Amino acid sequence: MSVLVVGSGGREHALALALARDPAVAAVHAAPGNPGMAAVATLHEVDPMSAAAVTDLARRTGVDLVVVGPEAPLVAGVADALADAGIACFGPSAAAARLEGSKAFSKEVMAAAGVPTARARTCTTPEEVAAALDELGSPYVVKHDALAAGKGVVVTRDRDEALAHAAACGRVVVEEFLDGPEVSLFAVCDGTTARALQPAQDFKRIHDGGRGPNTGGMGSYTPLGWAQPDLAERVVEAVVEPTLREMARRGAPFVGCLYVGLALTADGPRVIEYNCRFGDPDVQPVLALLDSPLGVLLHAAARGRLADVSPPRFGAGAAVSVVLASAGYPASSSKGDVITGVADADALPGVDVIHAGTALTEDGRLVTAGGRVLAVRAVGTDVADARARAYAAADLISFPGLQRRSDIAAEPLGVVEGAAVRG
Ligand code: AMP
Ligand code: GLY
């Protein structure tokens, strides 16, 4: 089979690497992809947000499967256009992608499906926000009710900061604070059946120790040696399957990756949020350990036949991804800074340098082109070994203004950002 990956970030690079490893996948195409993906995929200069252009490319390349990586094209209906054209697509319809596109919608579905989550109020006026903050208490959690690239949420003890964030957003969801380590669980779904991947953990704040503002993710690792071994199974039963039933009942069956962001609270796992795609960088280490064919899995899901293929298997050992971000991230980003050392890092055993915000200049130099620039991913015998390998490789890479955390996947593994509250 041949596969078209839509998107250009670290998630799409990691997907392309895993697809290229699947013996059933003869060719990988990317729209538009990135300089790192060129080693395993044919790149096409196509706008991922244009449903017509993506559908046309899928037809021209004759691919058997399209995997839409990021949320924005999914929310915009790219998967719907592919479905209309009769092309198998891994990624939800616009109606199903609302699980990520609208926090209020996702809370409504969770309530209808009986999924354990934080109590919440959807608010549009300052008076409603003030009442909800007082009802649900401090630490305050205020979420923009729309896509905000991981920056729409403020968690704070400062009531004025909470009110100011709400005022800047318009419609918001105010939530009860969930206390406990956060886990990312990716469920591959075909509308009715779900298959969980191995859980991972994502380090969201920019600075060591979980300090500073939220980012799209500064690093990740798997497996979670400290978590209950049946966590994925329990979450599929208590969260994913009821959600799939509720979405089907609403006429919007969910086909794609349901990314369940969980807090492991004293009362058990509770959902922090849904995303309609794989997490990045959280899925990177998960895909490094995947021991069964990714193309076969995603194709079966896209065709509604997940029950016919064997569940995903994972190798022993561990994997860690460390993100290298550009100057100014997450408030801004820096473009055009020259990057060195990538080839040397990538050549180390067990290491993949995953591109996210990179570009090639006309004279062929690799430069920064976004906030999260690269992720250095390494596999090892255990988390400590994978972590040591990832940092040893990351040490070889430099560019002006490079930012990275030094504590990705460090001890204590169970207690990370969950409790990081500002104010
Ligand atoms: P989200 O965009 O919903 O993923 O939120 C971003 C981050 O804010 C999460 O990864 C959590 O660290 C934090 N967060 C969101 N909702 C809550 C909550 N109800 N309780 C505690 N932390 C939260
Ligand atoms: N790493 C968090 C996300 O992909 O949303």
PDB file of N, CA and C in Angstrom, residues 1-2 14 32 37 50 70 91 101 118 155 166 186 239 292 360 389 414:
ATOM      1  N   MET A   1       0.847  -1.193   0.000  1.00  0.00           N
ATOM      2  CA  MET A   1       0.000   0.000   0.000  1.00  0.00           C
ATOM      3  C   MET A   1       0.882   1.242   0.000  1.00  0.00           C
ATOM      4  N   SER A   2       0.319   2.370  -0.426  1.00  0.00           N
ATOM      5  CA  SER A   2       1.026   3.640  -0.301  1.00  0.00           C
ATOM      6  C   SER A   2       0.168   4.599   0.517  1.00  0.00           C
ATOM      7  N   ALA A  14       7.258  11.504  12.750  1.00  0.00           N
ATOM      8  CA  ALA A  14       7.272  10.229  13.478  1.00  0.00           C
ATOM      9  C   ALA A  14       6.335   9.213  12.819  1.00  0.00           C
ATOM     10  N   PRO A  32       2.585  19.096   3.475  1.00  0.00           N
ATOM     11  CA  PRO A  32       3.765  19.293   2.641  1.00  0.00           C
ATOM     12  C   PRO A  32       4.997  18.570   3.182  1.00  0.00           C
ATOM     13  N   MET A  37      11.503  14.702   6.816  1.00  0.00           N
ATOM     14  CA  MET A  37      10.664  13.656   6.232  1.00  0.00           C
ATOM     15  C   MET A  37      11.119  13.269   4.830  1.00  0.00           C
ATOM     16  N   SER A  50      -6.212  22.878   2.558  1.00  0.00           N
ATOM     17  CA  SER A  50      -7.067  22.895   1.371  1.00  0.00           C
ATOM     18  C   SER A  50      -7.588  21.491   1.077  1.00  0.00           C
ATOM     19  N   PRO A  70      -2.532  16.878  11.822  1.00  0.00           N
ATOM     20  CA  PRO A  70      -2.899  17.963  12.744  1.00  0.00           C
ATOM     21  C   PRO A  70      -4.403  18.188  12.856  1.00  0.00           C
ATOM     22  N   GLY A  91      -8.531   9.786  10.260  1.00  0.00           N
ATOM     23  CA  GLY A  91      -8.729  11.133  10.805  1.00  0.00           C
ATOM     24  C   GLY A  91     -10.210  11.415  10.756  1.00  0.00           C
ATOM     25  N   GLY A 101     -12.209  20.491  18.714  1.00  0.00           N
ATOM     26  CA  GLY A 101     -12.442  21.848  18.225  1.00  0.00           C
ATOM     27  C   GLY A 101     -13.263  22.700  19.165  1.00  0.00           C
ATOM     28  N   ALA A 118     -13.591  16.515  34.822  1.00  0.00           N
ATOM     29  CA  ALA A 118     -13.756  17.619  35.778  1.00  0.00           C
ATOM     30  C   ALA A 118     -15.140  18.230  35.618  1.00  0.00           C
ATOM     31  N   VAL A 155      -4.166  27.847  34.159  1.00  0.00           N
ATOM     32  CA  VAL A 155      -4.392  27.215  35.459  1.00  0.00           C
ATOM     33  C   VAL A 155      -3.691  28.101  36.481  1.00  0.00           C
ATOM     34  N   ALA A 166     -10.254  34.823  30.737  1.00  0.00           N
ATOM     35  CA  ALA A 166     -11.620  34.615  30.253  1.00  0.00           C
ATOM     36  C   ALA A 166     -12.069  35.793  29.399  1.00  0.00           C
ATOM     37  N   PHE A 186      -3.535   7.214  23.567  1.00  0.00           N
ATOM     38  CA  PHE A 186      -3.982   7.332  22.177  1.00  0.00           C
ATOM     39  C   PHE A 186      -4.783   6.100  21.813  1.00  0.00           C
ATOM     40  N   VAL A 239     -13.866   5.212  29.137  1.00  0.00           N
ATOM     41  CA  VAL A 239     -13.831   6.511  28.465  1.00  0.00           C
ATOM     42  C   VAL A 239     -14.044   6.385  26.953  1.00  0.00           C
ATOM     43  N   SER A 292       4.232  -3.563  15.716  1.00  0.00           N
ATOM     44  CA  SER A 292       3.340  -4.135  14.708  1.00  0.00           C
ATOM     45  C   SER A 292       3.122  -3.085  13.625  1.00  0.00           C
ATOM     46  N   LEU A 360      14.893  24.437   4.822  1.00  0.00           N
ATOM     47  CA  LEU A 360      16.182  24.487   4.127  1.00  0.00           C
ATOM     48  C   LEU A 360      16.287  25.833   3.415  1.00  0.00           C
ATOM     49  N   ARG A 389      20.580   8.455  26.253  1.00  0.00           N
ATOM     50  CA  ARG A 389      20.886   8.468  24.813  1.00  0.00           C
ATOM     51  C   ARG A 389      20.294   9.697  24.128  1.00  0.00           C
ATOM     52  N   GLY A 414       6.470   9.745  38.230  1.00  0.00           N
ATOM     53  CA  GLY A 414       5.018   9.807  38.335  1.00  0.00           C
ATOM     54  C   GLY A 414       4.451  11.192  38.574  1.00  0.00           C
TER      55      GLY A 414
END
